[in-house]
mmCIF file of C-alpha atoms in Angstrom:
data_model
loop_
_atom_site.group_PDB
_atom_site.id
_atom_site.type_symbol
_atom_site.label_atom_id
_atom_site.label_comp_id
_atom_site.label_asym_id
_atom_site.label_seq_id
_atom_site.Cartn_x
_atom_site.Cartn_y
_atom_site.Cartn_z
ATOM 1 C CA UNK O 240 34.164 2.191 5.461
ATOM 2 C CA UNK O 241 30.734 2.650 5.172
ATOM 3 C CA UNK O 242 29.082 6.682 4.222
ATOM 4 C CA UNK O 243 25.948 5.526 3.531
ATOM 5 C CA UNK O 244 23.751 8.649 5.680
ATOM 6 C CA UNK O 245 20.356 8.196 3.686
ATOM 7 C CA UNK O 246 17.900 5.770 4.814
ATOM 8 C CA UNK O 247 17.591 2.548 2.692
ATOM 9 C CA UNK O 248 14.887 1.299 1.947
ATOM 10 C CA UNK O 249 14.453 -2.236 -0.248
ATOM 11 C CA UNK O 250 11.261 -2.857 -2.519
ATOM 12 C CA UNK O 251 9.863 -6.022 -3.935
ATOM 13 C CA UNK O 252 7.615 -5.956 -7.225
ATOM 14 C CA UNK O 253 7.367 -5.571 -10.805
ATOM 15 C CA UNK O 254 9.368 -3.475 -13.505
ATOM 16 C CA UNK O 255 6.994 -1.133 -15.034
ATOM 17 C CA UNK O 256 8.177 0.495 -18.927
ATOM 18 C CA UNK O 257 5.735 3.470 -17.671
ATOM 19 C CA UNK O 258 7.375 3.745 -14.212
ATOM 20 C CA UNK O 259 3.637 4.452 -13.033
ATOM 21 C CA UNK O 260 3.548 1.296 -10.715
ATOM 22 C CA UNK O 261 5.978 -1.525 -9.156
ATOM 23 C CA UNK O 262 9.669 -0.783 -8.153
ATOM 24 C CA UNK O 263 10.220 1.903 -10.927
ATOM 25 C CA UNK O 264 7.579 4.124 -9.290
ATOM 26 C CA UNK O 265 8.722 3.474 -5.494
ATOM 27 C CA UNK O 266 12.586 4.303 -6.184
ATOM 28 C CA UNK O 267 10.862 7.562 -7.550
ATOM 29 C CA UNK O 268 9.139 7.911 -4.385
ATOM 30 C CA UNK O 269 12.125 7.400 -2.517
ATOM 31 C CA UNK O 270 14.440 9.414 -4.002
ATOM 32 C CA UNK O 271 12.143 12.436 -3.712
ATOM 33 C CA UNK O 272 11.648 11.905 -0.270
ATOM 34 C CA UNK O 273 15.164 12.044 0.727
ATOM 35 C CA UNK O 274 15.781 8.240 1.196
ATOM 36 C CA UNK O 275 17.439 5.428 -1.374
ATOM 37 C CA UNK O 276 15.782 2.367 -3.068
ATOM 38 C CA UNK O 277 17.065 -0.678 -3.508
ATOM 39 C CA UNK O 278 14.441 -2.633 -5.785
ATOM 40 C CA UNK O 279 14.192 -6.349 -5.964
ATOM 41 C CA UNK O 280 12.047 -6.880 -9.168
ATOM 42 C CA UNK O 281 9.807 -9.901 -9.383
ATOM 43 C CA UNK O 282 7.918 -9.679 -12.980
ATOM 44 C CA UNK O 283 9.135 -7.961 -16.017
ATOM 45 C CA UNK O 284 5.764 -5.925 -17.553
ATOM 46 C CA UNK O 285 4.834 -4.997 -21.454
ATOM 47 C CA UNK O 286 2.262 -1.822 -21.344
ATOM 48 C CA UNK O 287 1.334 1.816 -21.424
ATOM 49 C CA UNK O 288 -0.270 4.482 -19.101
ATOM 50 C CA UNK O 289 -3.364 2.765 -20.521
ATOM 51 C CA UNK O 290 -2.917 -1.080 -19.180
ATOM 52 C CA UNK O 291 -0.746 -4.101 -19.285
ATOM 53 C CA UNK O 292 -0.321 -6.108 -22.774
ATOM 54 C CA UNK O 293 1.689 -8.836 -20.877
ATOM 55 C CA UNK O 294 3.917 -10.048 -17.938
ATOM 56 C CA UNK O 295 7.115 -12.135 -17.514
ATOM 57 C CA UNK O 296 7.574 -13.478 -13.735
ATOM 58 C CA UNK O 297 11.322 -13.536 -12.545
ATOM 59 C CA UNK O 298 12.305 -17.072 -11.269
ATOM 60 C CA UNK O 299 11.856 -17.336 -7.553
ATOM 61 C CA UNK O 300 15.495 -17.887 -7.040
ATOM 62 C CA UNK O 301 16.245 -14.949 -8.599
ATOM 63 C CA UNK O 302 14.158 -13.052 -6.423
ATOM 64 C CA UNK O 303 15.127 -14.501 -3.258
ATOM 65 C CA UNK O 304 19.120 -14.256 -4.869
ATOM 66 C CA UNK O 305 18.660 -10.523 -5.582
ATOM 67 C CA UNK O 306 17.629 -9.580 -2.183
ATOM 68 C CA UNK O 307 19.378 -11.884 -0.036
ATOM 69 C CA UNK O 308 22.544 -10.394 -1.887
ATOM 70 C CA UNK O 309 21.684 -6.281 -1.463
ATOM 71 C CA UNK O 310 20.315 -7.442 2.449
ATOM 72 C CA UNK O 311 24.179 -8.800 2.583
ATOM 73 C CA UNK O 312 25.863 -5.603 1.282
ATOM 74 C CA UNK O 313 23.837 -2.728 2.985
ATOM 75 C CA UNK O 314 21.524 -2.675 6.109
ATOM 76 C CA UNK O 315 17.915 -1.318 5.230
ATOM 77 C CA UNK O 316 15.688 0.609 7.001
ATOM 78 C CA UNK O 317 12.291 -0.412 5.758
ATOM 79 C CA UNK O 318 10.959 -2.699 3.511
ATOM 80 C CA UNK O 319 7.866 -1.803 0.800
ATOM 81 C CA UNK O 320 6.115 -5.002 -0.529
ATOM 82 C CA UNK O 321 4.031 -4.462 -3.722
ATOM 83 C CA UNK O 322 1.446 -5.854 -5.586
ATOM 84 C CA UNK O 323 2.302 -9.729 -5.480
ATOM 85 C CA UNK O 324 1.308 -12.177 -8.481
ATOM 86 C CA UNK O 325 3.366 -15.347 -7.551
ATOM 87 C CA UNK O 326 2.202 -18.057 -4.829
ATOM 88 C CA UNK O 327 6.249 -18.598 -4.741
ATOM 89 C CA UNK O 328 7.667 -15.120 -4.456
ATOM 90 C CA UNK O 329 4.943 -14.719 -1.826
ATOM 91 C CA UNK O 330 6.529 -17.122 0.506
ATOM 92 C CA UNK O 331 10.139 -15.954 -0.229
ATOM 93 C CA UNK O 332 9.881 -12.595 0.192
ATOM 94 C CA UNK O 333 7.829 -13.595 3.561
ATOM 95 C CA UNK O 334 10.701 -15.478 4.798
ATOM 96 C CA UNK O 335 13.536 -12.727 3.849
ATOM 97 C CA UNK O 336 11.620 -9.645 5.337
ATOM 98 C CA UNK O 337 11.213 -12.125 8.752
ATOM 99 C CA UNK O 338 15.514 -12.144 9.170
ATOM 100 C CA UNK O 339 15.280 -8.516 9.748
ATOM 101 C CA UNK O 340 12.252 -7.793 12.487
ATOM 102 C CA UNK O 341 13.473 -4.383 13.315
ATOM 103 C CA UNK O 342 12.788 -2.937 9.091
ATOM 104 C CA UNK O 343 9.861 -0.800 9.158
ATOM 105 C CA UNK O 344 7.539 -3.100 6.668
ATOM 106 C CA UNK O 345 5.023 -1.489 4.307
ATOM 107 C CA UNK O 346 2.115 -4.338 2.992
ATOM 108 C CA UNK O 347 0.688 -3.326 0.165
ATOM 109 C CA UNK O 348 -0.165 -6.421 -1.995
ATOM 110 C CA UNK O 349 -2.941 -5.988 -4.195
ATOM 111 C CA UNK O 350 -2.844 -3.831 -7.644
ATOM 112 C CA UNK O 351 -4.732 -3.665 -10.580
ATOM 113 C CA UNK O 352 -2.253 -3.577 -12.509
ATOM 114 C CA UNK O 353 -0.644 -7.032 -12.745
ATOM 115 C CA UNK O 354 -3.186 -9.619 -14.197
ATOM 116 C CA UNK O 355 -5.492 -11.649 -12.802
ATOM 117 C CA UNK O 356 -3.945 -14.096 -10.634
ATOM 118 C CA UNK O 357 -7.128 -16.899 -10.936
ATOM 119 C CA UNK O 358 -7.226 -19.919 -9.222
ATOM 120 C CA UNK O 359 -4.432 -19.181 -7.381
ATOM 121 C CA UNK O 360 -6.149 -15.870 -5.687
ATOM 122 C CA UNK O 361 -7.374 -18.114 -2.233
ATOM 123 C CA UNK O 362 -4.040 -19.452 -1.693
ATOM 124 C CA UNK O 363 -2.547 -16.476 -2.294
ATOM 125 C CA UNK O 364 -4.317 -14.392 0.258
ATOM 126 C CA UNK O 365 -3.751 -17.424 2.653
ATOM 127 C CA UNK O 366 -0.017 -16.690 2.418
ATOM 128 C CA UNK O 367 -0.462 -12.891 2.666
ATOM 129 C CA UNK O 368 -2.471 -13.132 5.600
ATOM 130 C CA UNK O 369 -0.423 -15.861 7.634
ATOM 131 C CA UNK O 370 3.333 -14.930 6.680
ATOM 132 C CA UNK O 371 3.291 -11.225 5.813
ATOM 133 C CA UNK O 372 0.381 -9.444 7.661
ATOM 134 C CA UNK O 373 1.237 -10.583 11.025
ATOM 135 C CA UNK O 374 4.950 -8.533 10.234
ATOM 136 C CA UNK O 375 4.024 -6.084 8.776
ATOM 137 C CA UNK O 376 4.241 -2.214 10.267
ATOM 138 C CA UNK O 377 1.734 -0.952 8.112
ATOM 139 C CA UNK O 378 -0.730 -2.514 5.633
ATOM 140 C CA UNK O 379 -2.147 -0.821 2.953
ATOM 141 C CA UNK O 380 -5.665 -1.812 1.273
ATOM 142 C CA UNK O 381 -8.815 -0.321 -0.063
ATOM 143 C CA UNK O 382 -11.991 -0.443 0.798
ATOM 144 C CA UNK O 383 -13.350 -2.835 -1.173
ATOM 145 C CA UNK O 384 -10.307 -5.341 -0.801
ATOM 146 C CA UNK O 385 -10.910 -4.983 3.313
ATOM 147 C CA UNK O 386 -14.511 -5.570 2.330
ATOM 148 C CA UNK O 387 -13.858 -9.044 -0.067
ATOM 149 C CA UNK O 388 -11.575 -10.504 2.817
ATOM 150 C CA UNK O 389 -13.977 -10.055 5.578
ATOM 151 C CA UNK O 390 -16.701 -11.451 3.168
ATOM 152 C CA UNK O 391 -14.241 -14.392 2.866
ATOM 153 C CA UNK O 392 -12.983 -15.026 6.039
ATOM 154 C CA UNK O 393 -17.049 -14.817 7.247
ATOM 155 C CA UNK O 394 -17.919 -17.315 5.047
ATOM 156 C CA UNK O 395 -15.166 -19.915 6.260
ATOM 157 C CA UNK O 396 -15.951 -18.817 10.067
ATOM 158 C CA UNK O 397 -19.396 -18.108 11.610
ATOM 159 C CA UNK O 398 -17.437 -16.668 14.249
ATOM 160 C CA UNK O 399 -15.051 -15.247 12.989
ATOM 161 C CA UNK O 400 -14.700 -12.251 14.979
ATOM 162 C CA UNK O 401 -13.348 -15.041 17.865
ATOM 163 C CA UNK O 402 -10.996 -16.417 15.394
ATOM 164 C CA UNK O 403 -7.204 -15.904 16.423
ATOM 165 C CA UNK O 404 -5.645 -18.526 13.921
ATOM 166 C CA UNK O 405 -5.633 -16.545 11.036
ATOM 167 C CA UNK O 406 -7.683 -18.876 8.897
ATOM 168 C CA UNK O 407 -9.354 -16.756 6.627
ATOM 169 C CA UNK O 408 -8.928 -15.895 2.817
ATOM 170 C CA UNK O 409 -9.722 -13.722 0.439
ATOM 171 C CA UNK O 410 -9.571 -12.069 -3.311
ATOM 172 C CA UNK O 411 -7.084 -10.049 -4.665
ATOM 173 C CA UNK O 412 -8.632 -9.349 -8.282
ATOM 174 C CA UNK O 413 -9.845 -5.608 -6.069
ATOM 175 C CA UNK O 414 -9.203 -1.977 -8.469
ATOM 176 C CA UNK O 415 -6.782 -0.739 -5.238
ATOM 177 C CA UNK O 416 -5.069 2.372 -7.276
ATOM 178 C CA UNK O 417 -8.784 3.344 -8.551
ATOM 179 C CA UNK O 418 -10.190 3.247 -5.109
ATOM 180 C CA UNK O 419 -7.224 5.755 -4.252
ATOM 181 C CA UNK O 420 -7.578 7.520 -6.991
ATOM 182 C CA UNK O 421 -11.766 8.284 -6.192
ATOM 183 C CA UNK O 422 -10.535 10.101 -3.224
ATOM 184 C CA UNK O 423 -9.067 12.395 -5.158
ATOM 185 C CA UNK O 424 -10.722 12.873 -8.254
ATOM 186 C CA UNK O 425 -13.553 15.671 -8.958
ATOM 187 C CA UNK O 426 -15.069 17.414 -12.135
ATOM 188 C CA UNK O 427 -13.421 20.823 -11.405
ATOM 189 C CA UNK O 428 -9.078 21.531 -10.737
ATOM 190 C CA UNK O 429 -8.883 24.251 -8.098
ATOM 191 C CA UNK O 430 -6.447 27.052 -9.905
ATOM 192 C CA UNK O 431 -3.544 26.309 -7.367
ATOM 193 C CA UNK O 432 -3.006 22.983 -6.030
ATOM 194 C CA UNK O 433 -5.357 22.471 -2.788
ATOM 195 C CA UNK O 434 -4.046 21.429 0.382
ATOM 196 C CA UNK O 435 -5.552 18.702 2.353
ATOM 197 C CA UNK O 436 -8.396 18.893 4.691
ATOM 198 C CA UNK O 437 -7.594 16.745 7.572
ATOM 199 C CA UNK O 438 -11.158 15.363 9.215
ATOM 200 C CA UNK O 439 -8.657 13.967 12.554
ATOM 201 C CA UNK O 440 -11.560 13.772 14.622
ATOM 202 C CA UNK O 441 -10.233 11.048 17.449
ATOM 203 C CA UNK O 442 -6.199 11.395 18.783
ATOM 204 C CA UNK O 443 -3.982 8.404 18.524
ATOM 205 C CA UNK O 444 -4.311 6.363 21.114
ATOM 206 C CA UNK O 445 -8.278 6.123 21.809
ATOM 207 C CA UNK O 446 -10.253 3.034 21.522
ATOM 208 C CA UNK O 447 -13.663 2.583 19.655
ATOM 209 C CA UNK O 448 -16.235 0.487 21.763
ATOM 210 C CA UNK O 449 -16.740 -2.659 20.571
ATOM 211 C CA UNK O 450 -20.364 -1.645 19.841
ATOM 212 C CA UNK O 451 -18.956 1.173 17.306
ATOM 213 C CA UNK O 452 -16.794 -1.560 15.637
ATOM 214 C CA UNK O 453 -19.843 -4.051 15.148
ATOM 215 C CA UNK O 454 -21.845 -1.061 13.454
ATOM 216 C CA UNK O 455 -18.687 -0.913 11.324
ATOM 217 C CA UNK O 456 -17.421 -3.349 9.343
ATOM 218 C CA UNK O 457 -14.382 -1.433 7.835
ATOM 219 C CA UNK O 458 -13.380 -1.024 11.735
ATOM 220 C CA UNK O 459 -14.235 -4.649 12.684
ATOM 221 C CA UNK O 460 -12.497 -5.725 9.633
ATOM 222 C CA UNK O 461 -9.432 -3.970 10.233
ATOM 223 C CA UNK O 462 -9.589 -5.295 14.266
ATOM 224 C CA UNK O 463 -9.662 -8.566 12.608
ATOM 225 C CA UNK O 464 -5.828 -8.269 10.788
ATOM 226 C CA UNK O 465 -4.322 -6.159 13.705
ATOM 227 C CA UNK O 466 -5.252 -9.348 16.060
ATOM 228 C CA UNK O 467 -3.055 -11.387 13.058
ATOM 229 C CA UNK O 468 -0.301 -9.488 14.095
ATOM 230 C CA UNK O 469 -0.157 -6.354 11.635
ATOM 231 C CA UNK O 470 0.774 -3.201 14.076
ATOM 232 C CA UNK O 471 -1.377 -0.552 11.663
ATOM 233 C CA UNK O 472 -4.067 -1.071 9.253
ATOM 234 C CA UNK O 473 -4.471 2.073 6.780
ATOM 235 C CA UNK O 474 -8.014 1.767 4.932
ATOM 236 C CA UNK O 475 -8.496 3.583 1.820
ATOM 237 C CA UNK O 476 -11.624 4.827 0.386
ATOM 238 C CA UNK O 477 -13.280 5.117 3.995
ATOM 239 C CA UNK O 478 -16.437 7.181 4.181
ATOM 240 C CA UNK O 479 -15.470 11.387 4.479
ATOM 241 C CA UNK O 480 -17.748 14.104 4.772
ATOM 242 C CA UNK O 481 -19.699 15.549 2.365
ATOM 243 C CA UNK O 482 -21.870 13.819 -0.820
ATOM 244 C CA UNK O 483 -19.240 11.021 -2.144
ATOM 245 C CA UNK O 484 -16.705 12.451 0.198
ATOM 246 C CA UNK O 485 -13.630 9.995 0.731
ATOM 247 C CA UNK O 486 -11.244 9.369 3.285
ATOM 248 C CA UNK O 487 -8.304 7.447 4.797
ATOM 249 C CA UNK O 488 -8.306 5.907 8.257
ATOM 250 C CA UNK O 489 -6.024 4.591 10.247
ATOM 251 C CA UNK O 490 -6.151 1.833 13.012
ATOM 252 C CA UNK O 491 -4.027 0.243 15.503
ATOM 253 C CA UNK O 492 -5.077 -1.946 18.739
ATOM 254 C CA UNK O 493 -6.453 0.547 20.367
ATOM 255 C CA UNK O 494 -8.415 1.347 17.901
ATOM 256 C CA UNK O 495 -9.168 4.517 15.311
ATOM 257 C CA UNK O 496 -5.562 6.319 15.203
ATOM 258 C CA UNK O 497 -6.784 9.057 12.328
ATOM 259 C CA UNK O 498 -9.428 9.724 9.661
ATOM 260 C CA UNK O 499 -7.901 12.277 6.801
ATOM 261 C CA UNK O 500 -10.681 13.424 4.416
ATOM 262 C CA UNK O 501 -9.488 14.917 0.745
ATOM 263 C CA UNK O 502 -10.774 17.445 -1.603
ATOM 264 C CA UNK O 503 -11.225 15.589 -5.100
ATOM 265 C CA UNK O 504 -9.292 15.928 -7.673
ATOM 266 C CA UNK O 505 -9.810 14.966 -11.562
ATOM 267 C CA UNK O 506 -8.465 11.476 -12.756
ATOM 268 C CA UNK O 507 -8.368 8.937 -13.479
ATOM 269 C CA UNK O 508 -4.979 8.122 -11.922
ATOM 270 C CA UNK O 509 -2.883 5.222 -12.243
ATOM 271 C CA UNK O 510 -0.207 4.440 -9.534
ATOM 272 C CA UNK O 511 -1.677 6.648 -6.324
ATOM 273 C CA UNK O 512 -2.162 3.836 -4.434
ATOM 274 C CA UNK O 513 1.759 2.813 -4.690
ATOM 275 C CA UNK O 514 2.835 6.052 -4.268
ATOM 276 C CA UNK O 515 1.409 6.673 -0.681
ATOM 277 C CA UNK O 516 2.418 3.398 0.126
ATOM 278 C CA UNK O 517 5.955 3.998 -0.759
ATOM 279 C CA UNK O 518 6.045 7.372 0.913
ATOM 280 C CA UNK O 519 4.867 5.715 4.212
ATOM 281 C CA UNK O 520 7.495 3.659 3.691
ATOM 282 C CA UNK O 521 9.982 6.475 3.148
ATOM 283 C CA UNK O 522 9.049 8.406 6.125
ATOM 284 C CA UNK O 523 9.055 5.213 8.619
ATOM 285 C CA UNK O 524 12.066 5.224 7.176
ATOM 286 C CA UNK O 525 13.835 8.663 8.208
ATOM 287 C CA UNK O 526 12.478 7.713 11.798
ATOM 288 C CA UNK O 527 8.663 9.509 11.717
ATOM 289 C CA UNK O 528 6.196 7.448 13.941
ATOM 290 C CA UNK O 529 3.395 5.604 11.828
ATOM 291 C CA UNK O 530 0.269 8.243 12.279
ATOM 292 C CA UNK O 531 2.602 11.125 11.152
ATOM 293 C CA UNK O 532 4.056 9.128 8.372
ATOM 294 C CA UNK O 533 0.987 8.136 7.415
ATOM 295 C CA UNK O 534 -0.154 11.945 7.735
ATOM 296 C CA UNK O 535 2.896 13.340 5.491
ATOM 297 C CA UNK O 536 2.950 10.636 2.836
ATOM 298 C CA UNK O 537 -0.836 11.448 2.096
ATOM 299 C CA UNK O 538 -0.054 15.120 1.996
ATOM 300 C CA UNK O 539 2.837 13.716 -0.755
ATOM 301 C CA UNK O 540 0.022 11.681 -2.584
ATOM 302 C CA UNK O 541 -1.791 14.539 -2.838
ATOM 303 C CA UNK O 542 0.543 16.759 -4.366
ATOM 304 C CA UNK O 543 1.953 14.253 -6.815
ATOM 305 C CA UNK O 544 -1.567 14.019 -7.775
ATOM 306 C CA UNK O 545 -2.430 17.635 -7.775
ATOM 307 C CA UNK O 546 0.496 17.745 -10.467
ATOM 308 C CA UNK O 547 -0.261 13.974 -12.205
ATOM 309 C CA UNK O 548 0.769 14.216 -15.825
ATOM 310 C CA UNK O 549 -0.664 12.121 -19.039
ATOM 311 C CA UNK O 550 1.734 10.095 -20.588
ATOM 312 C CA UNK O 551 0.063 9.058 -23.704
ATOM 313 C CA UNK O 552 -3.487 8.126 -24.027
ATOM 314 C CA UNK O 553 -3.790 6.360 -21.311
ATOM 315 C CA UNK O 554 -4.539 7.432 -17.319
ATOM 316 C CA UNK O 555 -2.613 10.328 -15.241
ATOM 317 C CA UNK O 556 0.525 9.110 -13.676
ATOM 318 C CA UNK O 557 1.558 10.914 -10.269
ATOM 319 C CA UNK O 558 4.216 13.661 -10.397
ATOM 320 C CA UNK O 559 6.679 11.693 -7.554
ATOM 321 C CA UNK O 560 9.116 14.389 -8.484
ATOM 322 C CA UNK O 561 6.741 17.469 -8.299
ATOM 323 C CA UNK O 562 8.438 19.329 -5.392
ATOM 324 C CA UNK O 563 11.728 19.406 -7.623
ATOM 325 C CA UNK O 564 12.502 22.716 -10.036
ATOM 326 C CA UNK O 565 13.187 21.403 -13.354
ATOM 327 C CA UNK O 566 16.459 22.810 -14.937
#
């Protein structure tokens, strides 16, 4: 008889000895949030808070065994895809996460983290964009990394705004957790934690012009991977108010859903990009609607980052567990 009355949710990506990134750092997220991971690991790390010495890749069997066995067991509510490093475990995990269509699935591929992938980075973004953007629920990229793929796909298009194949390609090499981490980084640390200003100047459901889109590329670009098939495109790193001001915006096929704009905080951070993708993926899970899961889990990011702690040496790692009294 099953009891199970928390949401599951199943990760894929790497074991992390810091726990600041990969499947480590998303059961974190999870637990805090009231749900439960299941974690599928595909690459075995060596490193600090600082960076990454080396990295052992699990066999693609393995990873396709380990969740095709937990997806057997236990019936999951979402689905968080990390930072991928494998052309292989690309197209596996692709093919599990498209046997169970209605799982919530948080994209959120790149990281800078994990090594660079090399040649391999054009085919790899050619898999992400043909078998997991078009299912996933939300995906998650900076700035910059929405910037490198519409570079890409321009070049191997002229008109690519017209394309509807989903021939286009990319890099994957992008800083994602330090473009995260610039929206909330400053010089001075406010004496209680700050709360967020929200900048949610345009209500879900209201279309830009197409004009408005062709002035801007992060809105044209993010048009672009919606028509692939990807329900919500959250862009980190957008343009907020203010001198350097950063922000988060959200899109859907109808266009600009929300724009939240941050107060800074100090860094540098390692991990905030994984963290607000996992706690989107935590919220879709307990049933929240994607702008106000997208709203909560950057109020989460926030905090954890409000309350980051130093390790070692290295960069501030994200207090997942900050709205828990220690004993």
């Amino acid at each position: 008889m099953q009891n199970q009355t928390s949401p599951l949710i199943l990760t894929f990506g790497a074991s992390d000895p810091v726990g600041a990134t990969g499947v480590t750092a998303d059961l974190a997220v999870f637990s805090a949030l009231g749900c439960n991971g299941l974690a599928v690991t595909t690459a075995l790390l060596i490193g600090d808070s600082a960076s990454v010495e080396d990295m052992q890749e699990v066999d693609p069997d393995w990873v396709a065994d380990q969740a095709r066995v937990l997806l057997e067991d236990a019936a999951v509510a979402a689905f968080k895809i990390g930072a991928l490093h494998d052309l292989e475990h690309a197209s596996a995990i692709a093919e599990i996460v498209s046997d169970y269509p209605d799982a919530a699935l948080v994209l959120d591929p790149f990281g800078s983290r994990l090594p660079d992938i090399g040649d391999d980075a054009d085919e790899m973004l050619t898999i992400v964009r043909q078998l997991l953007v078009p299912q996933a629920s939300v995906l998650v990229l900076s700035r910059d990394e929405l910037a490198r793929l519409a570079e890409t796909w321009s070049e191997g298009d002229d008109n690519a705004e017209s394309d509807e194949d989903g021939e286009d390609a990319g890099d994957a090499d992008d800083e994602a957790d330090d473009e995260v981490a610039d929206e909330v980084e400053d010089k001075r640390r406010p004496a209680a934690p700050p709360r967020p200003v929200a900048r949610i100047p345009v209500p879900p459901g209201c279309e830009l012009p197409d004009e408005a889109e062709e002035a801007d590329p992060v809105a044209a670009g993010a048009r672009h991977l919606i028509r692939l098939g990807c329900e919500f495109v959250l862009v980190t790193g957008t343009i907020g108010e203010g001198d350097g001001g950063r922000a988060n915006t959200l899109y859907s096929a109808e266009g600009l859903v929300r724009h939240d704009g941050w107060r800074h905080l100090p860094g540098p951070f390692i991990g905030a990009g994984g963290t607000l993708s996992a706690a989107i993926a935590a919220f879709l899970a307990q049933g929240a609607d994607t702008p106000q899961a997208v709203g909560l889990a950057q109020e989460y990011t926030h905090g954890a980052l409000a309350h980051a702690q130093r390790y070692g040496m290295g960069k501030l790692v994200p207090n997942r567990t900050y709205r828990m009294q220690a004993i």
